[in-house]
Short mmCIF file of C-alpha atoms and ligand atoms in Angstrom, two decimals:
data_model
loop_
_atom_site.label_atom_id
_atom_site.label_comp_id
_atom_site.label_asym_id
_atom_site.label_seq_id
_atom_site.Cartn_x
_atom_site.Cartn_y
_atom_site.Cartn_z
CA UNK A 1 -113.81 21.00 5.95
CA UNK A 2 -116.36 23.62 5.02
CA UNK A 3 -115.40 25.61 2.01
CA UNK A 4 -114.83 29.38 2.58
CA UNK A 5 -116.98 31.57 0.67
CA UNK A 6 -115.48 33.67 -1.83
CA UNK A 7 -116.94 36.91 -1.13
CA UNK A 8 -116.38 40.19 0.60
CA UNK A 9 -118.40 41.05 3.47
CA UNK A 10 -118.17 42.87 6.85
CA UNK A 11 -120.50 41.28 9.53
CA UNK A 12 -119.13 44.50 11.94
CA UNK A 13 -117.18 47.50 11.66
CA UNK A 14 -113.22 46.80 11.48
CA UNK A 15 -112.47 46.09 13.47
CA UNK A 16 -114.89 43.76 15.32
CA UNK A 17 -115.60 43.39 18.89
CA UNK A 18 -113.90 39.63 19.62
CA UNK A 19 -110.92 41.21 17.31
CA UNK A 20 -111.42 44.23 19.76
CA UNK A 21 -110.99 42.04 22.75
CA UNK A 22 -107.85 39.74 21.33
CA UNK A 23 -106.20 43.13 20.67
CA UNK A 24 -107.08 44.23 24.78
CA UNK A 25 -104.80 40.68 25.38
CA UNK A 26 -102.25 40.96 22.80
CA UNK A 27 -101.22 44.60 24.21
CA UNK A 28 -101.09 42.93 27.56
CA UNK A 29 -98.86 39.99 26.68
CA UNK A 30 -97.08 40.37 23.09
CA UNK A 31 -94.00 43.22 23.30
CA UNK A 32 -95.14 46.29 21.68
CA UNK A 33 -91.81 45.80 19.05
CA UNK A 34 -93.99 42.89 17.30
CA UNK A 35 -96.92 45.82 14.94
CA UNK A 36 -100.17 45.01 13.56
CA UNK A 37 -101.13 45.96 9.53
CA UNK A 38 -104.24 45.37 10.49
CA UNK A 39 -106.22 45.44 13.77
CA UNK A 40 -108.71 41.98 12.75
CA UNK A 41 -107.95 38.33 13.95
CA UNK A 42 -107.85 35.27 11.95
CA UNK A 43 -110.11 32.59 11.99
CA UNK A 44 -109.61 31.20 8.99
CA UNK A 45 -108.07 32.04 5.23
CA UNK A 46 -108.62 30.80 1.54
CA UNK A 47 -109.01 31.49 -2.01
CA UNK A 48 -109.00 35.10 -2.19
CA UNK A 49 -110.51 35.61 1.38
CA UNK A 50 -109.26 35.69 5.08
CA UNK A 51 -112.37 35.87 7.43
CA UNK A 52 -112.18 37.26 10.86
CA UNK A 53 -113.28 36.03 14.35
CA UNK A 54 -116.27 38.23 14.14
CA UNK A 55 -117.50 37.13 10.63
CA UNK A 56 -116.25 39.82 8.38
CA UNK A 57 -114.99 37.95 4.91
CA UNK A 58 -111.29 40.74 4.02
CA UNK A 59 -110.12 40.20 0.17
CA UNK A 60 -106.66 39.22 0.60
CA UNK A 61 -104.06 41.24 -1.23
CA UNK A 62 -101.75 40.27 0.72
CA UNK A 63 -100.62 36.87 1.40
CA UNK A 64 -99.35 37.27 4.33
CA UNK A 65 -96.71 39.34 2.48
CA UNK A 66 -96.16 37.26 -0.53
CA UNK A 67 -95.94 33.81 1.33
CA UNK A 68 -99.52 32.27 0.51
CA UNK A 69 -98.79 32.15 -3.01
CA UNK A 70 -100.86 29.33 -3.56
CA UNK A 71 -103.05 29.96 -1.74
CA UNK A 72 -103.96 29.71 2.22
CA UNK A 73 -104.24 26.22 3.38
CA UNK A 74 -103.67 24.66 -0.12
CA UNK A 75 -105.75 21.18 -0.20
CA UNK A 76 -102.57 19.68 -1.58
CA UNK A 77 -100.52 21.40 1.38
CA UNK A 78 -102.89 20.20 3.97
CA UNK A 79 -103.27 16.68 3.42
CA UNK A 80 -99.61 16.12 3.21
CA UNK A 81 -98.46 18.61 6.06
CA UNK A 82 -101.81 16.35 7.50
CA UNK A 83 -99.74 12.94 6.36
CA UNK A 84 -96.47 14.14 7.62
CA UNK A 85 -97.20 15.43 11.04
CA UNK A 86 -98.79 12.10 11.90
CA UNK A 87 -95.47 9.88 10.60
CA UNK A 88 -92.60 12.01 12.36
CA UNK A 89 -92.56 16.08 13.47
CA UNK A 90 -88.17 15.96 13.71
CA UNK A 91 -85.58 14.18 13.69
CA UNK A 92 -82.98 17.15 12.67
CA UNK A 93 -81.43 16.50 9.44
CA UNK A 94 -78.32 16.63 10.81
CA UNK A 95 -78.83 13.89 13.10
CA UNK A 96 -80.66 11.35 11.35
CA UNK A 97 -82.14 12.40 8.02
CA UNK A 98 -85.02 12.20 5.84
CA UNK A 99 -85.73 11.94 2.21
CA UNK A 100 -88.28 14.80 2.41
CA UNK A 101 -85.40 17.30 2.72
CA UNK A 102 -83.49 16.25 -0.17
CA UNK A 103 -86.63 16.04 -2.57
CA UNK A 104 -86.54 19.76 -1.94
CA UNK A 105 -82.57 20.51 -2.47
CA UNK A 106 -83.67 18.55 -5.69
CA UNK A 107 -86.44 20.47 -6.52
CA UNK A 108 -84.62 23.75 -5.97
CA UNK A 109 -81.86 22.32 -7.95
CA UNK A 110 -83.81 21.49 -11.17
CA UNK A 111 -86.37 25.13 -10.33
CA UNK A 112 -84.16 27.68 -10.04
CA UNK A 113 -82.36 28.82 -13.61
CA UNK A 114 -78.58 27.81 -14.45
CA UNK A 115 -78.08 24.22 -16.19
CA UNK A 116 -74.71 23.54 -14.40
CA UNK A 117 -74.31 21.50 -11.34
CA UNK A 118 -76.17 22.54 -7.78
CA UNK A 119 -76.75 22.39 -4.20
CA UNK A 120 -78.85 23.69 -1.54
CA UNK A 121 -78.97 24.09 2.14
CA UNK A 122 -82.42 23.83 3.76
CA UNK A 123 -82.41 26.87 6.97
CA UNK A 124 -86.01 29.05 8.60
CA UNK A 125 -86.19 31.85 7.56
CA UNK A 126 -86.05 34.03 5.21
CA UNK A 127 -82.62 36.26 6.87
CA UNK A 128 -81.25 33.11 8.21
CA UNK A 129 -81.09 31.89 4.35
CA UNK A 130 -79.28 35.07 3.55
CA UNK A 131 -77.04 34.94 6.40
CA UNK A 132 -76.10 31.96 5.10
CA UNK A 133 -76.36 32.97 1.75
CA UNK A 134 -72.85 35.29 3.21
CA UNK A 135 -70.90 33.11 5.21
CA UNK A 136 -71.07 30.38 2.11
CA UNK A 137 -69.56 33.02 -0.29
CA UNK A 138 -67.14 34.15 2.52
CA UNK A 139 -65.68 30.66 2.50
CA UNK A 140 -65.97 30.58 -1.46
CA UNK A 141 -63.88 33.51 -1.87
CA UNK A 142 -62.00 34.04 0.94
CA UNK A 143 -62.67 37.76 0.57
CA UNK A 144 -65.29 39.40 3.16
CA UNK A 145 -66.90 42.38 2.02
CA UNK A 146 -70.74 42.41 1.00
CA UNK A 147 -72.71 44.90 -1.24
CA UNK A 148 -76.18 45.52 -1.01
CA UNK A 149 -78.25 48.49 -2.78
CA UNK A 150 -80.27 51.64 -1.61
CA UNK A 151 -83.93 50.47 -0.24
CA UNK A 152 -82.90 46.64 -0.15
CA UNK A 153 -84.57 44.39 2.19
CA UNK A 154 -82.59 41.49 3.40
CA UNK A 155 -84.60 40.83 7.01
CA UNK A 156 -84.13 41.62 10.51
CA UNK A 157 -80.90 39.83 12.00
CA UNK A 158 -77.84 41.53 13.18
CA UNK A 159 -76.21 40.57 9.03
CA UNK A 160 -79.43 41.39 7.37
CA UNK A 161 -80.02 44.24 9.40
CA UNK A 162 -76.63 46.12 7.84
CA UNK A 163 -77.78 44.58 4.33
CA UNK A 164 -81.28 46.23 5.10
CA UNK A 165 -80.77 49.92 4.19
CA UNK A 166 -84.34 51.54 5.77
CA UNK A 167 -82.99 52.90 9.27
CA UNK A 168 -86.86 52.62 10.96
CA UNK A 169 -88.72 51.08 11.72
CA UNK A 170 -85.92 47.58 10.94
CA UNK A 171 -82.59 49.05 12.35
CA UNK A 172 -83.28 52.16 14.89
CA UNK A 173 -81.85 51.51 18.72
CA UNK A 174 -80.34 48.07 17.28
CA UNK A 175 -76.97 48.91 16.51
CA UNK A 176 -74.01 47.72 16.60
CA UNK A 177 -74.17 46.37 12.80
CA UNK A 178 -72.46 44.02 11.17
CA UNK A 179 -68.48 45.16 9.43
CA UNK A 180 -67.55 45.05 5.88
CA UNK A 181 -71.69 45.77 4.99
CA UNK A 182 -71.42 48.51 1.78
CA UNK A 183 -74.20 49.98 -0.39
CA UNK A 184 -74.59 51.10 -4.19
CA UNK A 185 -77.22 52.90 -5.40
CA UNK A 186 -79.79 51.01 -7.39
CA UNK A 187 -81.43 51.46 -10.55
CA UNK A 188 -85.05 53.48 -9.48
CA UNK A 189 -86.21 54.27 -12.60
CA UNK A 190 -89.56 56.56 -11.43
CA UNK A 191 -86.44 58.06 -9.18
CA UNK A 192 -84.03 58.29 -11.39
CA UNK A 193 -85.73 60.37 -14.00
CA UNK A 194 -84.08 63.61 -12.06
CA UNK A 195 -80.35 62.08 -13.37
CA UNK A 196 -81.74 62.12 -16.97
CA UNK A 197 -83.13 59.81 -18.92
CA UNK A 198 -80.38 57.46 -19.84
CA UNK A 199 -80.14 57.11 -15.75
CA UNK A 200 -83.55 56.10 -16.01
CA UNK A 201 -84.23 53.95 -19.03
CA UNK A 202 -80.89 52.15 -19.84
CA UNK A 203 -80.24 49.61 -16.88
CA UNK A 204 -76.32 49.45 -17.88
CA UNK A 205 -75.91 53.03 -17.42
CA UNK A 206 -77.20 52.74 -13.98
CA UNK A 207 -75.02 49.74 -13.82
CA UNK A 208 -71.89 51.60 -14.05
CA UNK A 209 -72.93 54.22 -11.41
CA UNK A 210 -73.30 51.19 -8.91
CA UNK A 211 -70.03 49.54 -9.82
CA UNK A 212 -68.37 52.77 -9.99
CA UNK A 213 -69.48 53.03 -6.19
CA UNK A 214 -67.74 49.27 -5.64
CA UNK A 215 -64.70 49.45 -6.98
CA UNK A 216 -64.35 52.92 -5.20
CA UNK A 217 -65.52 52.15 -2.04
CA UNK A 218 -64.95 48.46 -1.38
CA UNK A 219 -62.71 46.89 -4.29
CA UNK A 220 -63.32 43.74 -6.30
CA UNK A 221 -59.99 42.39 -3.72
CA UNK A 222 -62.04 42.59 -1.05
CA UNK A 223 -65.79 41.87 -2.28
CA UNK A 224 -66.84 38.44 -1.64
CA UNK A 225 -70.66 38.61 -2.68
CA UNK A 226 -73.14 41.54 -4.40
CA UNK A 227 -76.90 40.74 -2.44
CA UNK A 228 -79.47 42.12 -4.81
CA UNK A 229 -83.31 41.28 -4.80
CA UNK A 230 -83.91 41.48 -8.96
CA UNK A 231 -87.14 43.14 -8.03
CA UNK A 232 -87.02 44.89 -4.31
CA UNK A 233 -89.84 44.47 -1.72
CA UNK A 234 -90.24 46.28 1.17
CA UNK A 235 -88.41 48.87 -0.74
CA UNK A 236 -91.03 49.61 -2.56
CA UNK A 237 -91.70 46.94 -5.34
CA UNK A 238 -88.74 48.85 -7.57
CA UNK A 239 -87.71 47.03 -10.85
CA UNK A 240 -84.43 47.93 -11.92
CA UNK A 241 -84.30 49.10 -16.01
CA UNK A 242 -83.75 46.75 -17.91
CA UNK A 243 -79.73 45.39 -18.30
CA UNK A 244 -79.04 46.47 -14.61
CA UNK A 245 -79.44 43.21 -13.59
CA UNK A 246 -77.42 41.54 -16.28
CA UNK A 247 -74.72 43.95 -16.28
CA UNK A 248 -74.41 43.86 -12.70
CA UNK A 249 -73.76 40.26 -13.17
CA UNK A 250 -71.29 39.95 -15.79
CA UNK A 251 -69.19 42.66 -13.69
CA UNK A 252 -69.09 40.18 -10.82
CA UNK A 253 -68.38 37.33 -12.90
CA UNK A 254 -65.29 38.99 -14.33
CA UNK A 255 -64.33 39.78 -10.66
CA UNK A 256 -64.35 37.05 -8.42
CA UNK A 257 -67.55 38.39 -6.74
CA UNK A 258 -70.51 35.70 -5.51
CA UNK A 259 -73.59 37.20 -7.06
CA UNK A 260 -76.53 36.26 -4.91
CA UNK A 261 -80.15 37.05 -5.94
CA UNK A 262 -82.98 37.33 -2.71
CA UNK A 263 -85.70 36.17 -4.10
CA UNK A 264 -87.13 35.90 -0.60
CA UNK A 265 -90.27 37.74 -1.78
CA UNK A 266 -90.17 37.11 -6.10
CA UNK A 267 -89.97 33.11 -6.13
CA UNK A 268 -92.12 30.62 -6.75
CA UNK A 269 -94.15 32.06 -9.71
CA UNK A 270 -95.12 35.29 -7.82
CA UNK A 271 -93.85 37.29 -10.43
CA UNK A 272 -95.06 35.84 -13.68
CA UNK A 273 -91.98 33.70 -13.46
CA UNK A 274 -90.82 30.47 -11.59
CA UNK A 275 -87.81 33.44 -10.54
CA UNK A 276 -87.90 36.98 -10.91
CA UNK A 277 -84.36 36.38 -12.66
CA UNK A 278 -86.11 34.73 -15.06
CA UNK A 279 -87.66 37.84 -16.83
CA UNK A 280 -83.84 39.46 -17.35
CA UNK A 281 -82.22 35.87 -18.19
CA UNK A 282 -79.68 36.20 -15.26
CA UNK A 283 -78.37 32.83 -13.61
CA UNK A 284 -77.12 33.78 -10.33
CA UNK A 285 -74.37 32.18 -8.36
CA UNK A 286 -76.62 31.47 -5.19
CA UNK A 287 -80.48 32.43 -4.91
CA UNK A 288 -82.11 32.96 -1.92
CA UNK A 289 -85.36 31.68 -1.09
CA UNK A 290 -88.09 31.43 1.27
CA UNK A 291 -91.33 33.08 2.04
CA UNK A 292 -93.72 31.54 -1.10
CA UNK A 293 -91.99 28.07 -0.84
CA UNK A 294 -94.22 26.25 1.37
CA UNK A 295 -97.64 27.87 0.93
CA UNK A 296 -96.69 29.51 5.20
CA UNK A 297 -94.79 26.72 6.64
CA UNK A 298 -91.25 28.40 7.96
CA UNK A 299 -88.56 26.92 5.74
CA UNK A 300 -85.78 29.09 3.39
CA UNK A 301 -83.12 27.58 1.30
CA UNK A 302 -79.80 28.79 -0.96
CA UNK A 303 -79.95 27.06 -3.70
CA UNK A 304 -76.48 27.76 -6.61
CA UNK A 305 -73.48 26.57 -8.19
CA UNK A 306 -72.09 23.07 -6.76
CA UNK A 307 -68.59 24.48 -6.46
CA UNK A 308 -70.19 27.33 -4.22
CA UNK A 309 -72.15 25.28 -1.81
CA UNK A 310 -69.26 22.99 -1.49
CA UNK A 311 -67.34 25.58 -0.35
CA UNK A 312 -67.79 25.48 3.27
CA UNK A 313 -66.04 22.60 5.64
CA UNK A 314 -68.63 19.80 6.97
CA UNK A 315 -71.20 20.69 9.60
CA UNK A 316 -69.96 24.44 8.70
CA UNK A 317 -73.73 24.98 8.04
CA UNK A 318 -76.57 23.65 9.66
CA UNK A 319 -79.40 24.54 12.36
CA UNK A 320 -81.99 22.32 15.08
CA UNK A 321 -84.67 22.83 12.81
CA UNK A 322 -83.39 24.04 9.29
CA UNK A 323 -85.53 21.59 6.60
CA UNK A 324 -88.17 20.46 9.01
CA UNK A 325 -89.70 17.60 7.83
CA UNK A 326 -93.38 18.83 7.84
CA UNK A 327 -92.34 22.35 5.88
CA UNK A 328 -90.60 20.44 3.67
CA UNK A 329 -94.11 18.30 2.96
CA UNK A 330 -95.05 21.42 2.00
CA UNK A 331 -92.80 22.92 0.04
CA UNK A 332 -93.19 19.59 -2.57
CA UNK A 333 -96.76 20.29 -2.37
CA UNK A 334 -96.23 23.60 -2.72
CA UNK A 335 -94.24 23.19 -5.99
CA UNK A 336 -96.23 20.54 -7.46
CA UNK A 337 -99.17 22.91 -7.33
CA UNK A 338 -97.49 26.03 -8.98
CA UNK A 339 -96.59 22.88 -11.62
CA UNK A 340 -99.79 21.19 -12.34
CA UNK A 341 -102.00 24.06 -11.67
CA UNK A 342 -100.28 26.37 -14.01
CA UNK A 343 -99.65 28.60 -11.48
CA UNK A 344 -96.87 30.99 -12.93
CA UNK A 345 -99.31 31.72 -16.49
CA UNK A 346 -101.94 32.75 -13.76
CA UNK A 347 -99.57 35.78 -12.38
CA UNK A 348 -99.21 37.01 -15.72
CA UNK A 349 -102.76 37.05 -16.54
CA UNK A 350 -103.07 38.48 -12.76
CA UNK A 351 -100.62 41.01 -13.90
CA UNK A 352 -102.51 42.14 -16.71
CA UNK A 353 -105.94 42.72 -14.86
CA UNK A 354 -104.44 44.38 -12.08
CA UNK A 355 -102.51 46.95 -14.15
CA UNK A 356 -105.00 47.60 -16.95
CA UNK A 357 -107.13 49.09 -13.89
CA UNK A 358 -104.24 50.85 -12.00
CA UNK A 359 -103.06 52.64 -15.56
CA UNK A 360 -106.95 53.49 -15.98
CA UNK A 361 -106.78 55.27 -12.72
CA UNK A 362 -103.45 56.55 -12.68
CA UNK A 363 -104.35 58.58 -16.46
CA UNK A 364 -107.74 59.73 -14.47
CA UNK A 365 -105.26 61.08 -11.32
CA UNK A 366 -102.14 62.71 -11.04
CA UNK A 367 -101.06 61.37 -7.37
CA UNK A 368 -100.34 58.09 -8.65
CA UNK A 369 -96.84 58.68 -9.97
CA UNK A 370 -96.06 55.03 -11.24
CA UNK A 371 -98.02 52.11 -11.87
CA UNK A 372 -94.76 48.87 -11.58
CA UNK A 373 -94.19 45.33 -10.99
CA UNK A 374 -94.35 42.02 -12.67
CA UNK A 375 -96.92 39.31 -12.01
CA UNK A 376 -99.32 39.25 -8.96
CA UNK A 377 -96.56 41.48 -7.26
CA UNK A 378 -97.75 45.64 -8.18
CA UNK A 379 -97.54 48.40 -6.38
CA UNK A 380 -98.42 52.42 -7.12
CA UNK A 381 -96.26 54.95 -6.25
CA UNK A 382 -97.81 57.67 -4.02
CA UNK A 383 -97.22 61.29 -4.90
CA UNK A 384 -97.91 65.04 -4.16
CA UNK A 385 -100.30 65.82 -7.09
CA UNK A 386 -98.37 65.85 -10.41
CA UNK A 387 -95.05 65.83 -9.32
CA UNK A 388 -92.32 63.33 -7.69
CA UNK A 389 -92.72 64.22 -4.34
CA UNK A 390 -93.88 61.45 -2.30
CA UNK A 391 -96.80 61.07 -0.56
CA UNK A 392 -96.85 59.04 2.67
CA UNK A 393 -99.79 60.15 4.56
CA UNK A 394 -101.72 59.58 1.72
CA UNK A 395 -100.54 56.59 1.41
CA UNK A 396 -101.49 55.64 5.01
CA UNK A 397 -104.64 57.12 4.59
CA UNK A 398 -105.76 54.46 1.38
CA UNK A 399 -104.54 51.85 2.90
CA UNK A 400 -106.52 52.26 5.79
CA UNK A 401 -109.75 53.29 3.44
CA UNK A 402 -109.48 49.98 2.03
CA UNK A 403 -108.84 47.87 5.70
CA UNK A 404 -111.70 49.67 6.59
CA UNK A 405 -113.91 48.29 3.61
CA UNK A 406 -112.96 45.45 4.28
CA UNK A 407 -109.37 44.96 1.86
CA UNK A 408 -106.04 44.29 2.88
CA UNK A 409 -103.65 45.91 1.36
CA UNK A 410 -99.57 46.74 2.65
CA UNK A 411 -97.52 49.94 2.23
CA UNK A 412 -93.78 49.54 1.22
CA UNK A 413 -91.50 51.61 0.31
CA UNK A 414 -88.23 53.86 1.30
CA UNK A 415 -90.81 56.85 2.23
CA UNK A 416 -93.68 54.84 2.75
CA UNK A 417 -95.73 55.85 -0.08
CA UNK A 418 -95.75 52.60 -1.96
CA UNK A 419 -98.86 50.43 -2.11
CA UNK A 420 -98.33 46.59 -2.81
CA UNK A 421 -100.41 44.58 -4.14
CA UNK A 422 -99.97 40.51 -3.05
CA UNK A 423 -103.06 38.81 -4.43
CA UNK A 424 -102.78 34.92 -3.73
CA UNK A 425 -102.85 33.37 -7.29
CA UNK A 426 -105.91 31.49 -6.08
CA UNK A 427 -107.84 34.39 -6.54
CA UNK A 428 -110.74 35.09 -8.82
CA UNK A 429 -110.98 37.51 -11.66
CA UNK A 430 -114.03 38.74 -9.90
CA UNK A 431 -112.69 39.29 -6.35
CA UNK A 432 -109.42 41.18 -7.46
CA UNK A 433 -111.28 43.42 -9.91
CA UNK A 434 -114.12 44.10 -6.85
CA UNK A 435 -110.74 45.21 -5.05
CA UNK A 436 -109.69 47.17 -7.22
CA UNK A 437 -112.91 49.47 -7.47
CA UNK A 438 -112.66 49.57 -3.54
CA UNK A 439 -109.15 50.97 -4.21
CA UNK A 440 -110.44 53.25 -6.88
CA UNK A 441 -113.28 54.64 -4.63
CA UNK A 442 -110.99 55.22 -1.14
CA UNK A 443 -109.14 57.25 -3.50
CA UNK A 444 -111.69 59.01 -5.18
CA UNK A 445 -113.30 60.10 -1.82
CA UNK A 446 -109.62 61.74 -0.24
C1 PLP B 1 -89.16 39.25 3.42
C2 PLP B 1 -87.83 39.23 3.23
C3 PLP B 1 -86.85 38.84 3.76
C4 PLP B 1 -86.39 38.05 5.05
O1 PLP B 1 -87.01 37.01 5.66
P1 PLP B 1 -88.00 35.90 6.53
O2 PLP B 1 -88.42 35.15 6.47
O3 PLP B 1 -88.60 37.65 7.69
O4 PLP B 1 -86.29 36.73 7.91
C5 PLP B 1 -85.59 38.69 3.54
N1 PLP B 1 -85.62 39.15 1.70
C6 PLP B 1 -86.62 39.63 1.32
C7 PLP B 1 -86.36 40.15 0.01
C8 PLP B 1 -87.90 39.82 1.94
O5 PLP B 1 -88.65 40.17 0.92
#
């Protein structure tokens, strides 16, 4: 295997002729409902680079949406997958089980916050794991209602569409949605400033606002679970004010409500901690993981307190592919890589490099309303000059400009005005800085 050269290089304009050809075939063969951020087709990827079929090398600030956190086609993962796929590809864990699944469950029980007895269950996608966390919380509490938050994203299946906040493109036209889902206000420091300084900076105040809505509109006696992303992903990389998560957790503990942390995007070293909850010392009852867990192989999990996880009846949970052996082998290699390569610390370094540069850009440009995030999960919120009014149009142009220049960036946020950066932890500082230089040039040109 040749090593992928770690430099940005444009052999053609973006997209090149081979990508254009493939895009024509895609339009004719693939449902229009499946969109693309960039019209380039991938040939290889690794380190901090995605190489396309025309030989263009793009700097990767997306990691396939926070999935290839340890680097694409990471060596230990490639080796582990090769070995496993040659041994056996599938038996179904519910038919004749295998060690790899148990080993992943053991690793998750060890790595997640909380030093009580834990159990895990494995699934395929983040959405599927979120659905199962809700099933588990309902059987444990014998209650039905679930609260999620403004700007939340929990997936695209029926139950998770109901939990997700944003209509277009995730829910529009796809209803009716699952019942007994309620929405509470989030702590969103940048936008809570309009409700006063306390609301924007004191997480306990913001938590009181949320708890009041929950008590009045749902009632703890009906509520099985509260589900929250410790740092919101699709919603705009929103870091709640300090104290918000602990106050919510407290209220849940006192009211027989299961606290579910959706760490699908924030988990596995992404935020400069193994799990984002750790930044606030929050120990969830259940924690949902996926994305970064297996370097791109489809795997997800629910992990949590043994008495909650063991509430469903025997054979109440499962699925044909859940905890597939190849995906499990990839997960074990991913976890080993995070631990032995010190990638949690690497994510914290990336935060410093990115925030330092983005804050300098912000000081010179009042269209950058906010710079936020943790670890290698950093975003900037783009606004109309000197206001807090979202500028989705400029954000789109900024992303497009970066794409044309060979830098993969993603947008997010309820108002489509957040540019988000999710570099793989295997990216070099040089590539990271070059990508930010490109971003600064594109912004200055607009
Ligand atoms: C991506 C994501 C999901 C859904 O995961 P899928 O694997 O796409 O089903 C759920 N929650 C969060 C926070 C996510 O970022």
